[in-house]
PDB file of C-alpha atoms in Angstrom:
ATOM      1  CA  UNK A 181       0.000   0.000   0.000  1.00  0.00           C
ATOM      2  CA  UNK A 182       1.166   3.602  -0.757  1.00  0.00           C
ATOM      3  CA  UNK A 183       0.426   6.008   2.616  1.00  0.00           C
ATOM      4  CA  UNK A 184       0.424   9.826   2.488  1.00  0.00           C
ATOM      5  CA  UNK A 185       0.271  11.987   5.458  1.00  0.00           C
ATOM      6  CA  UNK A 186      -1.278  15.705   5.837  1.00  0.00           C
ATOM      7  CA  UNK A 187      -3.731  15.744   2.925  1.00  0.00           C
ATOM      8  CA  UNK A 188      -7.249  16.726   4.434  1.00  0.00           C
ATOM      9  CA  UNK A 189      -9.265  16.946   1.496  1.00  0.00           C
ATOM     10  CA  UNK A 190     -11.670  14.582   0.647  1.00  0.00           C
ATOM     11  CA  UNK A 191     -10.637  12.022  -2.180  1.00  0.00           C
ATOM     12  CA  UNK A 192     -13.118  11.291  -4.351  1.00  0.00           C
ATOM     13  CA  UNK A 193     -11.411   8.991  -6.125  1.00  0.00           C
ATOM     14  CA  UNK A 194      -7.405   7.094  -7.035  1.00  0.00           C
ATOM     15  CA  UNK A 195      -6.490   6.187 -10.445  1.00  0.00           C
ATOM     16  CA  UNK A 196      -2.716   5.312 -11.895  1.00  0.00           C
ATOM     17  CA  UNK A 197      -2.246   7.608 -14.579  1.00  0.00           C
ATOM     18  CA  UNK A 198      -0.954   4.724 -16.800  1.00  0.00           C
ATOM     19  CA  UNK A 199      -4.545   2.658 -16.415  1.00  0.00           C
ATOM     20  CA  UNK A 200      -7.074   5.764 -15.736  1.00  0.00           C
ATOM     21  CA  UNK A 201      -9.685   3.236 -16.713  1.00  0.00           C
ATOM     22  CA  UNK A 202      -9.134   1.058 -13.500  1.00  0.00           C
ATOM     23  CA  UNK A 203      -9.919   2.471 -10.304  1.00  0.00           C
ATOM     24  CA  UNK A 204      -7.708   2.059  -6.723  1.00  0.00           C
ATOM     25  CA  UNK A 205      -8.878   1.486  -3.922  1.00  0.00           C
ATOM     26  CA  UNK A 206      -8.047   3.557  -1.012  1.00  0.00           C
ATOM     27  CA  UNK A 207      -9.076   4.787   2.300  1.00  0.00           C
ATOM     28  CA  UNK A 208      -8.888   8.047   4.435  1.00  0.00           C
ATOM     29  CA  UNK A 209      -8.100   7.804   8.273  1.00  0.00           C
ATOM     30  CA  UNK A 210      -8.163  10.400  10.925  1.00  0.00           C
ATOM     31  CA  UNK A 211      -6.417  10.388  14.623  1.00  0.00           C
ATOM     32  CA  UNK A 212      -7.681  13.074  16.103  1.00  0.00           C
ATOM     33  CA  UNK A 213      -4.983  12.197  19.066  1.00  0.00           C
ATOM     34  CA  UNK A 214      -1.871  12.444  16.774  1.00  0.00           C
ATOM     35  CA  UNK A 215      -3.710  15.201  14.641  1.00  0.00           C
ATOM     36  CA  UNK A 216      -3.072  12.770  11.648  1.00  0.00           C
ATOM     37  CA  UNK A 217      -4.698  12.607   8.260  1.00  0.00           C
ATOM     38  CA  UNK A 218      -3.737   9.338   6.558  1.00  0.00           C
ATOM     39  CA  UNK A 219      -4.262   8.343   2.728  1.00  0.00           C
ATOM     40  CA  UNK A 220      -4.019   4.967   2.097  1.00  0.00           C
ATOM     41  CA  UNK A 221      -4.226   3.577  -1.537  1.00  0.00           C
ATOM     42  CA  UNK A 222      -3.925  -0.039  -2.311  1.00  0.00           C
ATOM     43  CA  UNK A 223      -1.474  -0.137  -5.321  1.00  0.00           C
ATOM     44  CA  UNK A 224      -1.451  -3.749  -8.058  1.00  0.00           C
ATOM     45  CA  UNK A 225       1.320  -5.748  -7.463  1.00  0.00           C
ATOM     46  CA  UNK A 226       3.705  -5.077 -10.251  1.00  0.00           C
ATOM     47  CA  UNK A 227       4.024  -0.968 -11.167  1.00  0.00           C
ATOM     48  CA  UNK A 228       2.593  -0.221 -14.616  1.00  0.00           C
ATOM     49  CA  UNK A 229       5.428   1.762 -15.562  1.00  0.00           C
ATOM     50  CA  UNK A 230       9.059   0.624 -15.769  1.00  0.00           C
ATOM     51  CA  UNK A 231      10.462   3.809 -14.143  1.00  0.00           C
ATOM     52  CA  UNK A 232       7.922   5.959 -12.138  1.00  0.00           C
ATOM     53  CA  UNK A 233       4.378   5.068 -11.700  1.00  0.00           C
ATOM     54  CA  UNK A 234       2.299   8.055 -10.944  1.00  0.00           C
ATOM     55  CA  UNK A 235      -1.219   8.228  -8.858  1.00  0.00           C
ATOM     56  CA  UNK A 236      -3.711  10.857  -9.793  1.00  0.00           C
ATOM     57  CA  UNK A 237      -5.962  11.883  -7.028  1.00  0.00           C
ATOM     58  CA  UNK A 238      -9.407  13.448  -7.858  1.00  0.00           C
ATOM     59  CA  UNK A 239     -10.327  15.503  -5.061  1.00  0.00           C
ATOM     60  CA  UNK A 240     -13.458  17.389  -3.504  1.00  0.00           C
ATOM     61  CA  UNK A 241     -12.877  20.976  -3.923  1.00  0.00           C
ATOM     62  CA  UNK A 242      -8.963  22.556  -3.451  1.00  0.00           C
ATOM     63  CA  UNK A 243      -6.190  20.919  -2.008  1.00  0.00           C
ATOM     64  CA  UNK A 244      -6.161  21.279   1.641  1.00  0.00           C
ATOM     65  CA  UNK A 245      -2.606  19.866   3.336  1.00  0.00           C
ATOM     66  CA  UNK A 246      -0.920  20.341   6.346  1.00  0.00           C
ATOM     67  CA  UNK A 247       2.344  22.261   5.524  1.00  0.00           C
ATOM     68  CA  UNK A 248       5.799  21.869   7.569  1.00  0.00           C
ATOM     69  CA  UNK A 249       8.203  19.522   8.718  1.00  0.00           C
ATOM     70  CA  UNK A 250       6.627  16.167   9.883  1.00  0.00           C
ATOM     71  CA  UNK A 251       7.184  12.149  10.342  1.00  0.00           C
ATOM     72  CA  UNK A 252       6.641   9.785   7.615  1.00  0.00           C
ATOM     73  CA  UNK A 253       4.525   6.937   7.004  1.00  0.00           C
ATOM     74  CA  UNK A 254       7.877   4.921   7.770  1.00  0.00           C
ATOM     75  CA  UNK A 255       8.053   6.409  11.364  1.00  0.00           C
ATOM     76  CA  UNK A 256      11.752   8.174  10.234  1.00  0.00           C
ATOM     77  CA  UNK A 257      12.343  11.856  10.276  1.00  0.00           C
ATOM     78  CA  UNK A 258      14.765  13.498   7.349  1.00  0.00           C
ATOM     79  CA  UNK A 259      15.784  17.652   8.275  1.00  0.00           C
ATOM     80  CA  UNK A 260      17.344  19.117   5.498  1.00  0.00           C
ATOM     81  CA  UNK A 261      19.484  21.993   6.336  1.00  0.00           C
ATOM     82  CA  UNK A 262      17.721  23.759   3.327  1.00  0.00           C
ATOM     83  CA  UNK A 263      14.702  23.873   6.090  1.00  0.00           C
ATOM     84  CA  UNK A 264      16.676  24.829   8.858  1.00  0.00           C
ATOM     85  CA  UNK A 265      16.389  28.131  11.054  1.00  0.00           C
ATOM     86  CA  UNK A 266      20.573  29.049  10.552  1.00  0.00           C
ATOM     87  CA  UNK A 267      22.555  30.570  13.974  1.00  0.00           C
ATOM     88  CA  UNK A 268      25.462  32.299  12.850  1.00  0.00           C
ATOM     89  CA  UNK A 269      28.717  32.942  15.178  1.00  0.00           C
ATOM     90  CA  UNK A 270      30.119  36.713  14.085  1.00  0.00           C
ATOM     91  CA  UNK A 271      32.369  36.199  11.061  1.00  0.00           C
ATOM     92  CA  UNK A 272      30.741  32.757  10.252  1.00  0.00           C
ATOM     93  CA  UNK A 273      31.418  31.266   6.890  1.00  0.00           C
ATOM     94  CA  UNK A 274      28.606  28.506   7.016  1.00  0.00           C
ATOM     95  CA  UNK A 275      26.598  28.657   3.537  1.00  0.00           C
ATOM     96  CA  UNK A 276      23.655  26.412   2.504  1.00  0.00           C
ATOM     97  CA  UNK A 277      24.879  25.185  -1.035  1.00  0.00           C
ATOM     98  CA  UNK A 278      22.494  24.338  -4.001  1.00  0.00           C
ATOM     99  CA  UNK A 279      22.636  21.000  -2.984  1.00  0.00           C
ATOM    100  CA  UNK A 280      20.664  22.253   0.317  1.00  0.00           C
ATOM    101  CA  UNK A 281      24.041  20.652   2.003  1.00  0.00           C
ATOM    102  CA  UNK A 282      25.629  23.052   4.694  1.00  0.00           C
ATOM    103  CA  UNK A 283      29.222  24.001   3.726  1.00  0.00           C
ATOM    104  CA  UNK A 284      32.156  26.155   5.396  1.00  0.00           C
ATOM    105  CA  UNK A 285      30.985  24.892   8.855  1.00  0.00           C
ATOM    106  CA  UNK A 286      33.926  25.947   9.835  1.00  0.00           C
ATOM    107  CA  UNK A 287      32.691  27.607  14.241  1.00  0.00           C
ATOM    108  CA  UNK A 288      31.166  26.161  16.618  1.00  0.00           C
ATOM    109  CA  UNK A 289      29.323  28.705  17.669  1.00  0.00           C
ATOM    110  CA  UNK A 290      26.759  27.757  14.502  1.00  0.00           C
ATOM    111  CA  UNK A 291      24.246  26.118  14.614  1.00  0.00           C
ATOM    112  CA  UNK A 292      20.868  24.654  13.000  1.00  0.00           C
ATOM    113  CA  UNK A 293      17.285  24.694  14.244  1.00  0.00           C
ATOM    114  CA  UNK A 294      14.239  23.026  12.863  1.00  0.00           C
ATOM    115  CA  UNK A 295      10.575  22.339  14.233  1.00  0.00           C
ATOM    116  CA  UNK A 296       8.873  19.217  13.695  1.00  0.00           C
ATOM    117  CA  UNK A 297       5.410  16.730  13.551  1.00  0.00           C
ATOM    118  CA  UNK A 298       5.576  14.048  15.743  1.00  0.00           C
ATOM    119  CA  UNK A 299       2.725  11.543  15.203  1.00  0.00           C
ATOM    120  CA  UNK A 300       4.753   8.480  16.973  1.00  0.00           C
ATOM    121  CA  UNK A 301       6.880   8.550  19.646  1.00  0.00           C
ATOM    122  CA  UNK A 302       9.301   5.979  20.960  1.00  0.00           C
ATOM    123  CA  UNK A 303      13.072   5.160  20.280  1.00  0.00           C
ATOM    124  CA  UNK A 304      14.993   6.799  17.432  1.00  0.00           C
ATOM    125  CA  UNK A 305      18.886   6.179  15.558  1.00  0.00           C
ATOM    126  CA  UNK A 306      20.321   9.925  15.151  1.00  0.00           C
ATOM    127  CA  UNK A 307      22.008   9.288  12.131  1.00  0.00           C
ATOM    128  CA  UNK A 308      24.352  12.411  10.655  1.00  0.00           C
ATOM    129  CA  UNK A 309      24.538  12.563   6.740  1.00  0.00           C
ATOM    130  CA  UNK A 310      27.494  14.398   5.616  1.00  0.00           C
ATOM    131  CA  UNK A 311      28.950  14.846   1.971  1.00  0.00           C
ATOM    132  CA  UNK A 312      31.685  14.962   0.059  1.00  0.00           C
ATOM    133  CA  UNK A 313      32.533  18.441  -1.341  1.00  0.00           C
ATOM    134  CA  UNK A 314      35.090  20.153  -3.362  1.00  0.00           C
ATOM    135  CA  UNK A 315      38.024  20.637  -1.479  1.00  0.00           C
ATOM    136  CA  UNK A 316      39.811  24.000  -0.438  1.00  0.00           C
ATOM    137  CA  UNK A 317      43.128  23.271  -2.424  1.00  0.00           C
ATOM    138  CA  UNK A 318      40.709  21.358  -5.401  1.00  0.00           C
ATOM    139  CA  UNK A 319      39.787  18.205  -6.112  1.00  0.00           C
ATOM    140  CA  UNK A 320      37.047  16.141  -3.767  1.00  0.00           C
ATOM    141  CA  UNK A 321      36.889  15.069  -0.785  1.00  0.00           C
ATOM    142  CA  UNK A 322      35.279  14.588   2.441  1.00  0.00           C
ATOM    143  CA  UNK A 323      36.296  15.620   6.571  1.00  0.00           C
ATOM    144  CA  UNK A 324      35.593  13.754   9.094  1.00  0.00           C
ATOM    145  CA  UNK A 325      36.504  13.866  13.017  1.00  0.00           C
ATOM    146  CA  UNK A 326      34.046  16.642  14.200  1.00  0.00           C
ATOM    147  CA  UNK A 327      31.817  15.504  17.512  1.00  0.00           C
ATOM    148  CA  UNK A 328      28.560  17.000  16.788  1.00  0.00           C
ATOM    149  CA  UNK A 329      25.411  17.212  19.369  1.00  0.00           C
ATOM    150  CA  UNK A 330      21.401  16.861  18.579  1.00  0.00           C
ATOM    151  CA  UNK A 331      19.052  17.814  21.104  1.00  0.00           C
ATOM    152  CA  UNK A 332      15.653  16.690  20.479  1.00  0.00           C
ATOM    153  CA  UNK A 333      12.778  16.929  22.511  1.00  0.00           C
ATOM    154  CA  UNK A 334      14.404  17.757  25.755  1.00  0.00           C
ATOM    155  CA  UNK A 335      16.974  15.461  25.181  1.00  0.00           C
ATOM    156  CA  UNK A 336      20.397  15.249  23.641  1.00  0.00           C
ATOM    157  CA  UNK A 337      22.708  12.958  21.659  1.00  0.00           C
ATOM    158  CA  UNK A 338      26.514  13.396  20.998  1.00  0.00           C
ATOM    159  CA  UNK A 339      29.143  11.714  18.700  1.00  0.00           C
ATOM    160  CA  UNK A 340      31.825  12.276  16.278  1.00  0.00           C
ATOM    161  CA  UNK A 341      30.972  12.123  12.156  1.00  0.00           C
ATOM    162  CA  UNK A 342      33.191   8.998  11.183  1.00  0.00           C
ATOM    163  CA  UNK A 343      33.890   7.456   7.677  1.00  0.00           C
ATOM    164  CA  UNK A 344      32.767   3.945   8.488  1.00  0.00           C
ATOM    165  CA  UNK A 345      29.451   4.392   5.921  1.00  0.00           C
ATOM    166  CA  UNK A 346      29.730   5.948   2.639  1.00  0.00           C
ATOM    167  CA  UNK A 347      26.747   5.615  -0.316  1.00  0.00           C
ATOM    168  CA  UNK A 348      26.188   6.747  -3.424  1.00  0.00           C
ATOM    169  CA  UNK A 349      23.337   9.543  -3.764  1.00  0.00           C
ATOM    170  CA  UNK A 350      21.413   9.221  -6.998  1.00  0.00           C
ATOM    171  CA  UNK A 351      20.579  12.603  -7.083  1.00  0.00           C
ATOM    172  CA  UNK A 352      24.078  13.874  -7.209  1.00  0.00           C
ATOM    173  CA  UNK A 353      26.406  11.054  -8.172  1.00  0.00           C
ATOM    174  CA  UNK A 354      29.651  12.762  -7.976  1.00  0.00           C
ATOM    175  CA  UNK A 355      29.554  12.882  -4.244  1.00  0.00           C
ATOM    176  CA  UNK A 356      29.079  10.299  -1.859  1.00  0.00           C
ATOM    177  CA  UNK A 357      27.006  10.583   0.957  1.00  0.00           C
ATOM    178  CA  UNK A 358      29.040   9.504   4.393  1.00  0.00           C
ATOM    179  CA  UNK A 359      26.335   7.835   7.430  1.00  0.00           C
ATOM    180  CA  UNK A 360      27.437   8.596  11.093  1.00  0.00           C
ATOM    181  CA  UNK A 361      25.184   6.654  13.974  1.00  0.00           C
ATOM    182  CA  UNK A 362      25.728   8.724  16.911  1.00  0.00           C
ATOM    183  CA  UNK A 363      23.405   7.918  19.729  1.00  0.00           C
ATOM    184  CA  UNK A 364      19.472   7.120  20.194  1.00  0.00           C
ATOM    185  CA  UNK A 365      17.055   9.375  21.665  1.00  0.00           C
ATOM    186  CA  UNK A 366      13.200   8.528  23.254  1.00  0.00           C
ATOM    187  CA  UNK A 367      10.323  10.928  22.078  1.00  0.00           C
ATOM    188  CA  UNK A 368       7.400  10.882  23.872  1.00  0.00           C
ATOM    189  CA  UNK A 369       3.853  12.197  22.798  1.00  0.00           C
ATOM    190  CA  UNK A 370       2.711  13.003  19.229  1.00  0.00           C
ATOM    191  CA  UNK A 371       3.137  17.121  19.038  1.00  0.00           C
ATOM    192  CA  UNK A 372       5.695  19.656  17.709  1.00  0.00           C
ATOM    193  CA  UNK A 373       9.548  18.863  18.408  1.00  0.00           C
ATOM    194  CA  UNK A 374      12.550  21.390  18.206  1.00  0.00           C
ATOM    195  CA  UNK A 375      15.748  19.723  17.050  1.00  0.00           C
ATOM    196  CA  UNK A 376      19.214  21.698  17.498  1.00  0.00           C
ATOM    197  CA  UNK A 377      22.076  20.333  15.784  1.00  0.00           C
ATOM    198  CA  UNK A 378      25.199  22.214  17.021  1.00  0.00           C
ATOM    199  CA  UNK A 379      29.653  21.029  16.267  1.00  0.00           C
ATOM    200  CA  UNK A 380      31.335  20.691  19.463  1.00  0.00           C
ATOM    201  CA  UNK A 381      34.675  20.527  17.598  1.00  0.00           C
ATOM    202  CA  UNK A 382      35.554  20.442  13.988  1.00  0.00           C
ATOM    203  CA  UNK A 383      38.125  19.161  11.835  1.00  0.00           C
ATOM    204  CA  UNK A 384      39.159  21.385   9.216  1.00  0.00           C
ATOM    205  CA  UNK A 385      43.189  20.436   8.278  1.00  0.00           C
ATOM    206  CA  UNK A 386      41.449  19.947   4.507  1.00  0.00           C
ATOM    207  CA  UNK A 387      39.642  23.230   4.839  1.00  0.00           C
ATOM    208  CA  UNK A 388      36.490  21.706   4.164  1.00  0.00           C
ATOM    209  CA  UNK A 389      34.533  21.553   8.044  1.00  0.00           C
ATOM    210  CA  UNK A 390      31.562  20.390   8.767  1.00  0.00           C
ATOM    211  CA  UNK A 391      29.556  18.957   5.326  1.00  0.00           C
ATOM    212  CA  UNK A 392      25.842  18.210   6.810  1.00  0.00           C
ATOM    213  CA  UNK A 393      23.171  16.990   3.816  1.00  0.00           C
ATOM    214  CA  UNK A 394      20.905  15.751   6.709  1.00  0.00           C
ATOM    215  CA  UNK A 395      19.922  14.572   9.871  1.00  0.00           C
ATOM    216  CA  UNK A 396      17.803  11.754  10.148  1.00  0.00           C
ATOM    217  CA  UNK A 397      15.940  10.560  13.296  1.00  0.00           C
ATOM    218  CA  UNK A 398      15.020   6.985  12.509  1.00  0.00           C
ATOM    219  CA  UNK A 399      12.522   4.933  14.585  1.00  0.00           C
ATOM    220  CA  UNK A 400      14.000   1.801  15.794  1.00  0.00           C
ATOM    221  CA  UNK A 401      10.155  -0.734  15.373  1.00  0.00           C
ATOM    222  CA  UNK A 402      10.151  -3.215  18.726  1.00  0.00           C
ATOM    223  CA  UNK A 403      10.784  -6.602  17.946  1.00  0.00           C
ATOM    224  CA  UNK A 404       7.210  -8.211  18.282  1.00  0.00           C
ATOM    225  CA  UNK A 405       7.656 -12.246  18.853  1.00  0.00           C
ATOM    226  CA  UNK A 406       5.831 -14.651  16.257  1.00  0.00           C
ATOM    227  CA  UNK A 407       3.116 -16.166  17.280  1.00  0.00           C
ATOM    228  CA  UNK A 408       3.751 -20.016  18.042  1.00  0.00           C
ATOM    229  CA  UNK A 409       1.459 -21.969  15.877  1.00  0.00           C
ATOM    230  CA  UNK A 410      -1.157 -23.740  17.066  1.00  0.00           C
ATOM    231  CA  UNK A 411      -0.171 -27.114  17.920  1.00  0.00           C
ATOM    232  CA  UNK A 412      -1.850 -29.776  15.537  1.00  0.00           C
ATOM    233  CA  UNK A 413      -5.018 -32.201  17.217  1.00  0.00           C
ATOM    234  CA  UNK A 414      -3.194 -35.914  17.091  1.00  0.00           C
ATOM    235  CA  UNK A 415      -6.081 -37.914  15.915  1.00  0.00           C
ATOM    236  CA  UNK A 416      -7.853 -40.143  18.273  1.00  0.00           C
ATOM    237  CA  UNK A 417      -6.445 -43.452  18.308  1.00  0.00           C
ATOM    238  CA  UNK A 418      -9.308 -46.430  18.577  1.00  0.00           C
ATOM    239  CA  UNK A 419      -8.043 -49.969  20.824  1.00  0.00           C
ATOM    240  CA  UNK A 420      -8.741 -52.413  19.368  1.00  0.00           C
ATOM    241  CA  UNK A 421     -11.497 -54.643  20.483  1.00  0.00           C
ATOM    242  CA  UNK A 422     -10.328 -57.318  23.287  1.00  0.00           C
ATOM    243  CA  UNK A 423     -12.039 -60.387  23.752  1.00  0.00           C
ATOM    244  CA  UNK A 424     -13.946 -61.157  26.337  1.00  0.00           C
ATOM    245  CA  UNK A 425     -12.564 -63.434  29.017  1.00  0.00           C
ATOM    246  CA  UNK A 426     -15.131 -66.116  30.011  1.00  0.00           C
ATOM    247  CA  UNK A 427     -15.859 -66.621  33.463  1.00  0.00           C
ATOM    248  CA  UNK A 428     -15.858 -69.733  35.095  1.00  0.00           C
ATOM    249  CA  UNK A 429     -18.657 -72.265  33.637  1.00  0.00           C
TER     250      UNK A 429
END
């Protein structure tokens, strides 16, 4: 099934652009608790188109969404520094490139703010994605080293940006995205979060800093057992028939 979050129109009806003839189904939910509008749409097994398949939504009246930052369907959180509310030390270099990747994070005194949706709470990875960039004397590369510090919620996790994870990005193949796990927080109730991300120290003998594409907050799912199948019913097993002992005569 294909979920979307924050549309509150009514949907009249879901169609794949590539079979408008055939209809999908689909279903809207509300929480009231979480303050949650779900769209779910029940999507054939095999994608009608070899690259992207595309839904068309026919709606009752204008679009009505919910606008800002929020969780996914998935339960994981992506903040983009692109989205971020920027804290600048005096004589700060820091730059948000066209890449939306922050760049000459050079002070510590920066930093980078964002609000979010929380619709549900529990335990989350704080994963740092950094990038490679072009270096200060040319040519690309990456730094690593800094410790860097999210606080989330009330609550804070701190680590240093290693080189143990890179991947390619699709988007922008020429750089590599580099994954840093560095600590787990809890959130609690669904509601707005503030998440600070803020360098304790940073690394710059390459004169390239502090590289953040994102921070991800990614819910860890408890492990829910299997459920022991039911054991199977032996079938009865019949004696056979004895015969009777005469008495004496």
């Amino acid at each position: 099934d294909f979920m979307l979050y924050g549309l509150r129109s009514k949907v009249k009806s879901a169609r794949l652009l590539a079979a408008p003839g055939t209809p999908l189904k689909f279903m809207q939910i509300q929480d009231r608790t979480a303050k949650l509008n779900v769209l779910r749409v029940t999507l054939p097994a095999s994608p009608p188109d070899k690259d992207v398949s595309v839904v068309a939504l026919e709606l009752d009246g204008k679009p009505a969404v919910e606008t800002g930052l929020a969780q996914q369907p998935d339960g994981k959180v992506t903040l983009s520094p692109i989205f971020a509310d920027v804290t600048k030390a005096p004589d700060s270099g820091l730059s948000i490139d066209a890449r939306g990747v922050a760049t000459r994070w050079f002070d510590t005194g920066d930093k980078l703010s964002w609000k979010f949706r929380l619709y549900r709470g529990g335990e989350f990875r704080v994963v740092l994605v950094s990038s490679e960039t072009r270096g200060g004397a040319g040519g690309d590369n990456w730094e690593g080293g800094h410790k860097v510090t999210v606080t989330a919620g009330g609550q804070s996790a701190s680590g240093a940006v290693g080189d143990g994870d890179r991947r390619k990005n699709a988007r922008n193949p020429r750089w590599q995205d580099v994954y840093s796990e560095i600590g787990r927080l809890k959130l609690g109730a669904p509601g707005m979060v503030d998440v600070t991300v803020k360098a304790d120290s940073i690394t710059a003998a390459h004169k390239m800093g502090f590289t953040l594409r994102e921070v991800q907050l990614v819910k860890i799912e408890p492990n829910i057992p299997a459920r022991a199948a039911p054991a199977k019913k032996r079938p009865a097993t019949r004696r056979p028939a004895g015969r009777a002992k005469s008495g004496p005569r």
